[in-house]
Tab-separated table of C-alpha atoms in Angstrom:
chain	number	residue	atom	x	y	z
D	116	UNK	CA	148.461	-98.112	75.476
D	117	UNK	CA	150.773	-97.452	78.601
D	118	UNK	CA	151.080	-99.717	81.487
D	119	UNK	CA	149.320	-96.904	83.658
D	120	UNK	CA	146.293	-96.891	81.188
D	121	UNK	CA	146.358	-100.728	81.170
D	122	UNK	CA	146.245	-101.082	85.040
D	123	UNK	CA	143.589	-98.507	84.781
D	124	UNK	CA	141.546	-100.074	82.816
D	125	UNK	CA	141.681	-103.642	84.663
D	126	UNK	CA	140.445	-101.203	88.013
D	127	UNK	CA	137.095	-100.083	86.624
D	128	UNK	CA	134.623	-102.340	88.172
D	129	UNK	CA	132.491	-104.000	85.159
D	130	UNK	CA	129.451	-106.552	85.262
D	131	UNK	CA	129.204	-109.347	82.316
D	132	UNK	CA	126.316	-108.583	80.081
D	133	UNK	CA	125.654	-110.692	77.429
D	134	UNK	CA	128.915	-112.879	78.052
D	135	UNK	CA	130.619	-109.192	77.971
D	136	UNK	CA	132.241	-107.182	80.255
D	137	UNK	CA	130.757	-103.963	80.585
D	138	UNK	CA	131.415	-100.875	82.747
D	139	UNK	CA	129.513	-100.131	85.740
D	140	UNK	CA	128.091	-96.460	85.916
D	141	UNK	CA	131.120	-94.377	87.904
D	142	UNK	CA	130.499	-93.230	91.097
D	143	UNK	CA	132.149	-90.458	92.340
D	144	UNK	CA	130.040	-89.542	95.734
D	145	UNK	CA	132.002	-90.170	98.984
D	146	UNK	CA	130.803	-92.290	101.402
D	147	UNK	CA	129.392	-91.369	104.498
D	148	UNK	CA	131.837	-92.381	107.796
D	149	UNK	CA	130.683	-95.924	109.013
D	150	UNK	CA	129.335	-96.761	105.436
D	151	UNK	CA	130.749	-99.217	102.840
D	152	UNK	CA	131.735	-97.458	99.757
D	153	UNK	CA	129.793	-97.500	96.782
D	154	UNK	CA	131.621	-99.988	94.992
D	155	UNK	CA	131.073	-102.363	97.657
D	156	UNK	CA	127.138	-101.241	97.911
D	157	UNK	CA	126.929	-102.355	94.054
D	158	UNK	CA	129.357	-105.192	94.298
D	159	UNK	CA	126.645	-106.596	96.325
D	160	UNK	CA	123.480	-105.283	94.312
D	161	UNK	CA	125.612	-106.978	91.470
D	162	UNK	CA	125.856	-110.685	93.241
D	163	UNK	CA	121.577	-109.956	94.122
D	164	UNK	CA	121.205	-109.459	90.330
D	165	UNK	CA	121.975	-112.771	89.531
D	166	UNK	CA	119.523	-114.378	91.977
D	167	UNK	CA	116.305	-115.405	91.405
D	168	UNK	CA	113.600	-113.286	93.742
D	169	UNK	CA	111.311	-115.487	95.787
D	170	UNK	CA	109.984	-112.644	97.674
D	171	UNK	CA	108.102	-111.490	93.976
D	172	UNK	CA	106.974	-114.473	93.209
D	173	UNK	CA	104.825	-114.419	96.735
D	174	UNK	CA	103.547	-110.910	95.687
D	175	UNK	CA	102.725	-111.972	92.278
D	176	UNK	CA	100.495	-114.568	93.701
D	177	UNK	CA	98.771	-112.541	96.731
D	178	UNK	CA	97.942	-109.935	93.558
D	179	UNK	CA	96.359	-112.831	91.342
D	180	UNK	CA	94.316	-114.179	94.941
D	181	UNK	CA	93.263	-110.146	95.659
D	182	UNK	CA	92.151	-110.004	92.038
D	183	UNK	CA	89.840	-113.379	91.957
D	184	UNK	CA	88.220	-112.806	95.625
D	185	UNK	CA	87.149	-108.955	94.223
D	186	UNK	CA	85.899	-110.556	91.488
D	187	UNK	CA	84.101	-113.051	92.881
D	188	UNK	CA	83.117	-110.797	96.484
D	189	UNK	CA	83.793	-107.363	96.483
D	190	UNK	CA	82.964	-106.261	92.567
D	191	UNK	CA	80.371	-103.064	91.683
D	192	UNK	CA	78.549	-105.631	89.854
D	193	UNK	CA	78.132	-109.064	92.945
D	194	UNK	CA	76.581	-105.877	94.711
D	195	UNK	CA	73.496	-105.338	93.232
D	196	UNK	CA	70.703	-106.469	93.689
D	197	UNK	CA	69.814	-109.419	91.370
D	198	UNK	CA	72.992	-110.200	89.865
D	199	UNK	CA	73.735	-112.634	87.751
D	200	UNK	CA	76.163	-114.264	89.841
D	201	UNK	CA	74.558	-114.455	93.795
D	202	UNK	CA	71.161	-112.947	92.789
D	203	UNK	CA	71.620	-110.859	95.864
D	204	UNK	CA	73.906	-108.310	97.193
D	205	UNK	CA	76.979	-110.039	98.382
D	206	UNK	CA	77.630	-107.009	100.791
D	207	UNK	CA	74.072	-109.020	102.651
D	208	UNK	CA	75.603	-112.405	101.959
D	209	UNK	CA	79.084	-111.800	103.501
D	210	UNK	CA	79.760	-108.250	104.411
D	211	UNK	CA	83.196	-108.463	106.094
D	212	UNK	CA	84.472	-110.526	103.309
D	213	UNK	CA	82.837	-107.534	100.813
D	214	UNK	CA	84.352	-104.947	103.288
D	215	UNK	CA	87.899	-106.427	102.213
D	216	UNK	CA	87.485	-108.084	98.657
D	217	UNK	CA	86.015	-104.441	97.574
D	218	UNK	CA	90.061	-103.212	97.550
D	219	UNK	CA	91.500	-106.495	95.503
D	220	UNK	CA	91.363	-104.727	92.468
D	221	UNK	CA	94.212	-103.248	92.935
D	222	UNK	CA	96.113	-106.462	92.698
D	223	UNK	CA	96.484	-105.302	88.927
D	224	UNK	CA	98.079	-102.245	89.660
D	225	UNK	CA	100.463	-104.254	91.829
D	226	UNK	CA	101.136	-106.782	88.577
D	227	UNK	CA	101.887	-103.763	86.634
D	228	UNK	CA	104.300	-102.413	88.874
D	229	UNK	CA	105.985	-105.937	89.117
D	230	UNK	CA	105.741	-106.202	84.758
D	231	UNK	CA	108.178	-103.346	84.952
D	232	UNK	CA	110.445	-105.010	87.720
D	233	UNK	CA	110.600	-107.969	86.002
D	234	UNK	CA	110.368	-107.579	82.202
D	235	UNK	CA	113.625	-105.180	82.894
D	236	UNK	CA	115.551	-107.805	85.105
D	237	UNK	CA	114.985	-110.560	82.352
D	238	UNK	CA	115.645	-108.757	79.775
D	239	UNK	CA	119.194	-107.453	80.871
D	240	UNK	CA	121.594	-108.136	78.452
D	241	UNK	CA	119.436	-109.913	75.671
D	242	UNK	CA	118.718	-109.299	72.215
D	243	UNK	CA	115.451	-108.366	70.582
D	244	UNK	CA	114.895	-111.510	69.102
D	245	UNK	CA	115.851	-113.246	72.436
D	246	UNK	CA	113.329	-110.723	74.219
D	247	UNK	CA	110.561	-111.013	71.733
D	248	UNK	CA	110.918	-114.854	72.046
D	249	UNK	CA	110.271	-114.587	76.220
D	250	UNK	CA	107.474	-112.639	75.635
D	251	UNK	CA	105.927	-115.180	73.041
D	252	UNK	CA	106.637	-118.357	74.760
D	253	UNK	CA	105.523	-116.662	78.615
D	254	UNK	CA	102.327	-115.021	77.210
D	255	UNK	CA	100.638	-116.886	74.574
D	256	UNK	CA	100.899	-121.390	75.714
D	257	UNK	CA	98.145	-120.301	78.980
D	258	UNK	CA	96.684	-117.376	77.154
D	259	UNK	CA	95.346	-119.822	74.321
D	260	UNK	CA	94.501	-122.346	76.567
D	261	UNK	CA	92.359	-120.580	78.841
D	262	UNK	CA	90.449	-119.032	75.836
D	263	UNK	CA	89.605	-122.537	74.571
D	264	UNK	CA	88.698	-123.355	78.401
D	265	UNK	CA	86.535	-119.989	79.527
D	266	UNK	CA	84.173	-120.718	75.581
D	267	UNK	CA	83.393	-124.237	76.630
D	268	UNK	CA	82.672	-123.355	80.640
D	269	UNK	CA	80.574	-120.598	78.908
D	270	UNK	CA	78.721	-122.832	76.505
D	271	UNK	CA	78.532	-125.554	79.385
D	272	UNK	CA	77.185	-123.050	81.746
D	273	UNK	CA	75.270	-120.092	80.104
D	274	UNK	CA	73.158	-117.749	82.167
D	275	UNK	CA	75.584	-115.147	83.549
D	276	UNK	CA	78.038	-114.170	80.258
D	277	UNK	CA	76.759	-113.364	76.325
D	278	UNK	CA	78.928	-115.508	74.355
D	279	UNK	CA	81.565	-114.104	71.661
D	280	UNK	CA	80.659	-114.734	67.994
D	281	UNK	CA	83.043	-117.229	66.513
D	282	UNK	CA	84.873	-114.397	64.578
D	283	UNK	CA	85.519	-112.130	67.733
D	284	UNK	CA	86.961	-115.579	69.867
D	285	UNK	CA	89.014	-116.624	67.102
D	286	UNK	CA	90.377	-112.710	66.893
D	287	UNK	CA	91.073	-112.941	70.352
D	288	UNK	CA	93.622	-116.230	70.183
D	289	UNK	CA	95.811	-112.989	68.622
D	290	UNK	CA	95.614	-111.094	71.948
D	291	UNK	CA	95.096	-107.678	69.978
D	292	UNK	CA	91.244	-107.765	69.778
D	293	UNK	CA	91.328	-104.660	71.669
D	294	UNK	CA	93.406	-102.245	68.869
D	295	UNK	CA	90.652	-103.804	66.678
D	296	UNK	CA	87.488	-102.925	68.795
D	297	UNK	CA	86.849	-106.353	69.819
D	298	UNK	CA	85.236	-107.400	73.088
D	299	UNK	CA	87.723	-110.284	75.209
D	300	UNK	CA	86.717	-113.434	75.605
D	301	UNK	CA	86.932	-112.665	79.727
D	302	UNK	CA	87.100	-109.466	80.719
D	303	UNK	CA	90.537	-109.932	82.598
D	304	UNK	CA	92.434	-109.871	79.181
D	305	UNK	CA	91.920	-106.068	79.078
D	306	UNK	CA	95.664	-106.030	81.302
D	307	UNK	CA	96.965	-107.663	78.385
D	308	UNK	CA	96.874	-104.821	76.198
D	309	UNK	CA	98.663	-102.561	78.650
D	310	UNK	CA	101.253	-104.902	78.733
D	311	UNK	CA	101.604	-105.545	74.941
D	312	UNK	CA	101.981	-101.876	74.851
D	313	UNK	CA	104.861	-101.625	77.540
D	314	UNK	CA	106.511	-104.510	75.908
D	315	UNK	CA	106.626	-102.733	71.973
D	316	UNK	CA	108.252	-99.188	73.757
D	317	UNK	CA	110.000	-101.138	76.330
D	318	UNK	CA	111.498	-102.788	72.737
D	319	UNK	CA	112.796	-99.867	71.339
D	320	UNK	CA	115.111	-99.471	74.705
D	321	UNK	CA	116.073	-103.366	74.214
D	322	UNK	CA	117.242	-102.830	70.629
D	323	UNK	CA	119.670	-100.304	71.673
D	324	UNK	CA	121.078	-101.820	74.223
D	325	UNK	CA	119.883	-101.721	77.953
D	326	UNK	CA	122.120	-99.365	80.235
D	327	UNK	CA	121.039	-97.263	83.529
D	328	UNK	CA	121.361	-94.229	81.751
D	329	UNK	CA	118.796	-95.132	78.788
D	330	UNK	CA	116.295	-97.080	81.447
D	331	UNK	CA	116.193	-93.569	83.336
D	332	UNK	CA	115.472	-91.379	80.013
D	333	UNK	CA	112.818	-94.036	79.008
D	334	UNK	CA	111.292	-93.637	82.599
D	335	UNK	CA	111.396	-89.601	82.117
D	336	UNK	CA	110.411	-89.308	78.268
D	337	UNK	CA	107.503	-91.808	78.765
D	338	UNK	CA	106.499	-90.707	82.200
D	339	UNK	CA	106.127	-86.834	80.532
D	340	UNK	CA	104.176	-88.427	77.618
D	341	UNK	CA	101.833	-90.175	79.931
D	342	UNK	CA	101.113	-86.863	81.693
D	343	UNK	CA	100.767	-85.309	78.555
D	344	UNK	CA	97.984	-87.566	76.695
D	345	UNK	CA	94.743	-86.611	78.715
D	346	UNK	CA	95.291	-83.593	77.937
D	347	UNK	CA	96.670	-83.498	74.583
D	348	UNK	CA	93.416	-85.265	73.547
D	349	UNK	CA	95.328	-86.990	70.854
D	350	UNK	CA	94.532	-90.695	70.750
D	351	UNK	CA	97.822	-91.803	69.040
D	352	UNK	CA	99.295	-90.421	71.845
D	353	UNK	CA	97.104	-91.636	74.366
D	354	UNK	CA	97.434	-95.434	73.019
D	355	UNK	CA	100.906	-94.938	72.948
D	356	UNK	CA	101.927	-93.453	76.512
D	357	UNK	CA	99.044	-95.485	78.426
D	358	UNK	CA	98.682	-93.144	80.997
D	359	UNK	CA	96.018	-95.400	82.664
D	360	UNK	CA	99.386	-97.887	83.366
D	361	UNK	CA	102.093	-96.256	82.535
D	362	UNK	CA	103.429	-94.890	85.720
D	363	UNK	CA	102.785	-98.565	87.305
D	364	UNK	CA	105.610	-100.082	84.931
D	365	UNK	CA	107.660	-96.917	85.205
D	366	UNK	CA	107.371	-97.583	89.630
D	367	UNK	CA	108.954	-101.048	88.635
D	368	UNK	CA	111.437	-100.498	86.283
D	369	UNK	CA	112.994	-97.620	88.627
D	370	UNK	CA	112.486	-100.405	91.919
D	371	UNK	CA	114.504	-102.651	89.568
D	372	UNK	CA	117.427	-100.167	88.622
D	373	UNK	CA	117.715	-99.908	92.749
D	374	UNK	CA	118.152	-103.150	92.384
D	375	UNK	CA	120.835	-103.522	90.016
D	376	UNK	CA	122.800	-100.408	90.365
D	377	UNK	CA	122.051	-99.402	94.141
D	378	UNK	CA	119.915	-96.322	95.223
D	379	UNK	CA	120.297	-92.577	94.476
D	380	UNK	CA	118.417	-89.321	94.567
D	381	UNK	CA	117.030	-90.105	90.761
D	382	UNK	CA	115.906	-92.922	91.083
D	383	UNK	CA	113.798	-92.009	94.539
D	384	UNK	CA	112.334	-88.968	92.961
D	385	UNK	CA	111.286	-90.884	89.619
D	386	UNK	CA	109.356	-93.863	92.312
D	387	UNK	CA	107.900	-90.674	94.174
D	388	UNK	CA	106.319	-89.432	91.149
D	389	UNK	CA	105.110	-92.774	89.982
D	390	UNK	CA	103.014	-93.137	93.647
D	391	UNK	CA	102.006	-88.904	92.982
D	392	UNK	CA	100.733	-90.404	89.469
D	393	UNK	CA	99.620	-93.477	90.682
D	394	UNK	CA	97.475	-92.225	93.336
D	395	UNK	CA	95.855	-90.334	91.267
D	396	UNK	CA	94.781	-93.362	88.414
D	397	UNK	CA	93.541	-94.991	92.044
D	398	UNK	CA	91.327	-92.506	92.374
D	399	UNK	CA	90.054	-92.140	89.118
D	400	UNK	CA	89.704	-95.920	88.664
D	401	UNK	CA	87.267	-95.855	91.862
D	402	UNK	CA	85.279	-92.832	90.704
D	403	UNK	CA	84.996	-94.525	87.010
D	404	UNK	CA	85.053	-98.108	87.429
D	405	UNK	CA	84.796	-100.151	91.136
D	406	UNK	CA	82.750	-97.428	93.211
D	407	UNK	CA	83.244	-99.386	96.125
D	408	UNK	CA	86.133	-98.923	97.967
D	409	UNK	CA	87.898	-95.784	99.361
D	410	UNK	CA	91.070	-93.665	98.126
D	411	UNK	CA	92.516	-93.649	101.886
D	412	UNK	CA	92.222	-97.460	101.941
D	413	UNK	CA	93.446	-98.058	98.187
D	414	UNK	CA	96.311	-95.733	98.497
D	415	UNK	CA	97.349	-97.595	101.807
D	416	UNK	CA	97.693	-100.873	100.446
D	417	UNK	CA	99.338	-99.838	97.115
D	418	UNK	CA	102.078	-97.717	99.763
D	419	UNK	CA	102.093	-100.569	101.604
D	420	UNK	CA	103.313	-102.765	98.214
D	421	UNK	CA	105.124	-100.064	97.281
D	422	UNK	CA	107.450	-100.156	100.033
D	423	UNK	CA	107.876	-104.426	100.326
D	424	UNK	CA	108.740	-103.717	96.688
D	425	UNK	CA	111.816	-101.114	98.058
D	426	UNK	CA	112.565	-103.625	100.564
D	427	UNK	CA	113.131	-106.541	98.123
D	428	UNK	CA	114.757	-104.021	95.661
D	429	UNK	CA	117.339	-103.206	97.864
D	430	UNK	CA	118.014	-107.001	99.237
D	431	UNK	CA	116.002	-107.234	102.661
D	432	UNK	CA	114.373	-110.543	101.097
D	433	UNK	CA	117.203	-112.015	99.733
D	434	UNK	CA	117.503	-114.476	102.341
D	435	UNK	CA	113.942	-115.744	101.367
D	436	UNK	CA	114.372	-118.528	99.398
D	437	UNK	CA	111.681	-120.778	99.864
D	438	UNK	CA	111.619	-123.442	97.044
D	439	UNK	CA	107.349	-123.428	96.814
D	440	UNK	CA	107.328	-119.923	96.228
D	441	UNK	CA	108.523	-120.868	92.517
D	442	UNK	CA	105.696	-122.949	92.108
D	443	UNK	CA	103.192	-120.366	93.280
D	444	UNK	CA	104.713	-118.124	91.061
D	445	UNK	CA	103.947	-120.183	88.011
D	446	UNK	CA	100.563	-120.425	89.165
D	447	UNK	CA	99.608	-116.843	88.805
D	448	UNK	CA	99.376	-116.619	85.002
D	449	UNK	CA	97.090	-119.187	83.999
D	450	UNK	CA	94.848	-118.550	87.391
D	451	UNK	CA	94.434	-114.827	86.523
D	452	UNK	CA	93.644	-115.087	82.885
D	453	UNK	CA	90.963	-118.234	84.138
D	454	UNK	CA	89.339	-117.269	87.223
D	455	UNK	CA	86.846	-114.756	86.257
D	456	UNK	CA	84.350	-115.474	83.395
D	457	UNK	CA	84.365	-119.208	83.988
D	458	UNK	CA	84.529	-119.119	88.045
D	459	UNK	CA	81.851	-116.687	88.398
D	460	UNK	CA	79.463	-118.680	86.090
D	461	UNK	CA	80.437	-121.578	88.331
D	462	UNK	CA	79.168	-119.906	91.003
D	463	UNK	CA	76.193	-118.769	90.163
D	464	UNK	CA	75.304	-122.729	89.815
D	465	UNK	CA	76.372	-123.546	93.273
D	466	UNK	CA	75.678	-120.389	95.059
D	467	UNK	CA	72.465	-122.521	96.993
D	468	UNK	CA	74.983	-125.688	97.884
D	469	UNK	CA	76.726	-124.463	100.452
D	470	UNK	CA	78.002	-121.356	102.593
D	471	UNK	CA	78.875	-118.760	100.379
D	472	UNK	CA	82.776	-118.063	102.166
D	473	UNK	CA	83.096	-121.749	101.819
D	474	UNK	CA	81.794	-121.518	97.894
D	475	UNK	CA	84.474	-118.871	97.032
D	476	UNK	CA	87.469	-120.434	99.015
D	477	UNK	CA	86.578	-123.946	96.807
D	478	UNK	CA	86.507	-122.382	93.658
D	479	UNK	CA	89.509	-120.430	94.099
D	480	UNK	CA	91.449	-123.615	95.480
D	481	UNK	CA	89.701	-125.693	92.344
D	482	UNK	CA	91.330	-122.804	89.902
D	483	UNK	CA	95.079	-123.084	91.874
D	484	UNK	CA	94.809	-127.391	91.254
D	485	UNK	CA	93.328	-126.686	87.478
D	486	UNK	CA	96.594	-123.581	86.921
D	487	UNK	CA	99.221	-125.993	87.982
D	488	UNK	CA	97.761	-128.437	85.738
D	489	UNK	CA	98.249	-126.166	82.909
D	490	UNK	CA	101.637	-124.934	84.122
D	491	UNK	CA	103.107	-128.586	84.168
D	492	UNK	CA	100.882	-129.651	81.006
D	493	UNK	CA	100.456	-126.734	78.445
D	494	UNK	CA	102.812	-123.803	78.903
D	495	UNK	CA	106.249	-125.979	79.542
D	496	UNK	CA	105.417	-128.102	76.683
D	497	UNK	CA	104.079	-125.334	74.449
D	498	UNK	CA	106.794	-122.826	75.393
D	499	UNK	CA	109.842	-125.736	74.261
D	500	UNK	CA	107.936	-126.229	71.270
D	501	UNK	CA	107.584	-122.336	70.792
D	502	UNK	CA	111.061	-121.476	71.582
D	503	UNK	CA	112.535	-124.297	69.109
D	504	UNK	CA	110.231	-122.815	66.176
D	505	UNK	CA	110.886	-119.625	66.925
D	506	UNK	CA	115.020	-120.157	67.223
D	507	UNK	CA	114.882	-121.628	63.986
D	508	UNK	CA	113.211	-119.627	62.132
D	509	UNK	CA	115.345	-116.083	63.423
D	510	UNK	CA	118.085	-118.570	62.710
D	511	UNK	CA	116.846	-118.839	58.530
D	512	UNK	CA	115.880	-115.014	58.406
D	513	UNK	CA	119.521	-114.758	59.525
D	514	UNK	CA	120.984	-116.576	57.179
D	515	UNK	CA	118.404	-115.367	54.309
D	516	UNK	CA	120.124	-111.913	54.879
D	517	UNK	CA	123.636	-112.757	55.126
């Protein structure tokens, strides 16, 4: 090699990856007169990539807060009359907190978007094995915990949800009761599938090695799939592509290559399409499922979370680092995947104690105190013990094939 292809070579920027250095995606676009060059741009998207993101954790936890006041407020279901849960409408009991609670649903959406984001980020540079071993340790710790925890509340306080045969609850500790037609122990756990399913494609990008260029084909090929299934009326296909969430992730793994690699034309027109797409599952989702809030109102909002999600993609929150939003995000998990069966059927058994407001602020505040409790007690414990079983044992496979 000649000096001039030496020198060359030490000029091309590169990010480490893995403990390698690796070659940033060239640039050739001019800048525009009183703008920093591109390879300053990224230099700094590059020193943001490192950094943990406060500014999501706050999201994720607004999302798991919209979720458990629709639940417990502003749900099809609270609405009519004689439910389970009030006995009465809940549009009678409260109606401006109905008015509002009717649009948390969409808190999901905004955890899907944010699944994408983040599974991408933390995944950067890691192996499969390393990647299947976050998913394990992160998912199942809470998820068993609150299934053990929603049975007894349901056995302690029957009246509102039928109770899973043994079998099905014992299926469900697997978290794939629903490819086998089984109902969830709490309803909530449906998400869980979607995301199982992101994580196995999302896998087959991971094993070859995660650059820009085979993020944005994934994006493209699984985006055109998704739009595909419905009517393809092929159910392999449909299970596969998850149209119903797939342009959610696809929103937040294009947010996240902003992040890392800067902005361009691309990767704006593949975000576009995921709100076209997206707007459209809102609408169906109302028309199907809630029937009680608005398109105008639910596309708002999920614009509206859309656009904090460009902001913090392309570094306006990087100066928020407020220590307690770490701790709220930790919360989220456990709190989403506990709230619903077991805080509604609390409800219905205090819903003549006190003001009904006052009722659905104390549960959700008793549900925060119980998820930090099984943040600090369960899921760090669980996930050390986890991630030492499961290092081992990749460590004999290895060595069983060498």
């Amino acid at each position: 090699m000649s000096m001039q292809d030496a020198e060359r070579r030490r000029s091309i920027p590169r990010r480490v990856v893995g403990g390698l250095q690796q070659p940033l995606p060239p640039l050739t676009v001019p800048a525009p007169p009183g703008r920093p060059a591109p390879a300053a741009r990224h230099a700094a998207v590059r020193d943001r990539a490192g950094r943990r993101l406060y500014a999501i954790d706050g999201i994720r936890l607004l999302a798991a807060l919209m979720v458990a006041v629709h639940h417990y407020a502003g749900t099809n279901r609270v609405d009519r009359p004689g439910n389970r849960i009030w006995d009465r409408p809940v549009s009678d009991i409260m109606p401006t907190v109905f008015r509002f609670a009717s649009y948390g649903w969409i808190g999901v959406e905004i955890f899907f978007v944010i699944s994408g984001f983040v599974i991408c980020m933390s995944c950067w540079g890691r192996t499969p094995r390393q990647f299947f071993t976050s998913r394990v340790i992160r998912l199942y710790p809470a998820y068993w915990f609150a299934i053990v925890f929603t049975t007894a509340v349901l056995i302690a306080l029957p009246g509102v949800w039928d109770r899973l045969r043994t079998r099905d609850v014992l299926l469900n500790f697997t978290m794939l009761q629903s490819g086998s037609g089984v109902m969830n122990v709490d309803g909530v756990y449906w998400t869980l599938w979607s995301e199982l399913r992101f994580y196995l494609l999302f896998l087959v990008v991971v094993w070859s090695g995660l650059t820009y260029r085979k993020v944005v084909v994934f994006c493209c090929v699984w985006g055109a799939a998704a739009m595909l299934a419905p009517i393809a009326k092929l159910p392999l296909l449909a299970l596969v592509a998850n149209p119903e969430g797939a342009w959610y992730f696809i929103a937040g793994l294009s947010l996240y290559l902003m992040h890392r690699f800067g902005q361009d034309l691309l990767l704006w027109g593949i975000l576009a399409m995921a709100w076209l797409m997206g707007q459209r599952e809102l609408g169906i989702r109302i028309d199907e499922v809630e029937h009680v809030s608005g398109w105008r109102g639910s596309v708002a909002i999920f614009t509206v979370f859309l656009l904090a999600m460009v902001a913090i993609a392309l570094g306006a929150t990087d100066r928020v680092r407020w220590k307690w939003l770490v701790t709220a995000g930790a919360l989220t998990y456990p709190l989403y995947l506990m709230h619903y069966a077991a805080g509604t059927a609390v409800i219905n058994r205090l819903r003549d104690t006190m003001d009904a407001r006052l009722l659905v602020v104390s549960v959700i505040a008793g549900f925060m105190l119980l998820s930090w409790l099984v943040h600090r007690f369960v899921e760090r414990p669980v996930a050390r013990l986890l991630k030492r079983g499961l290092d081992t044992s990749f460590a004999r496979l290895r060595n069983a094939s060498a």
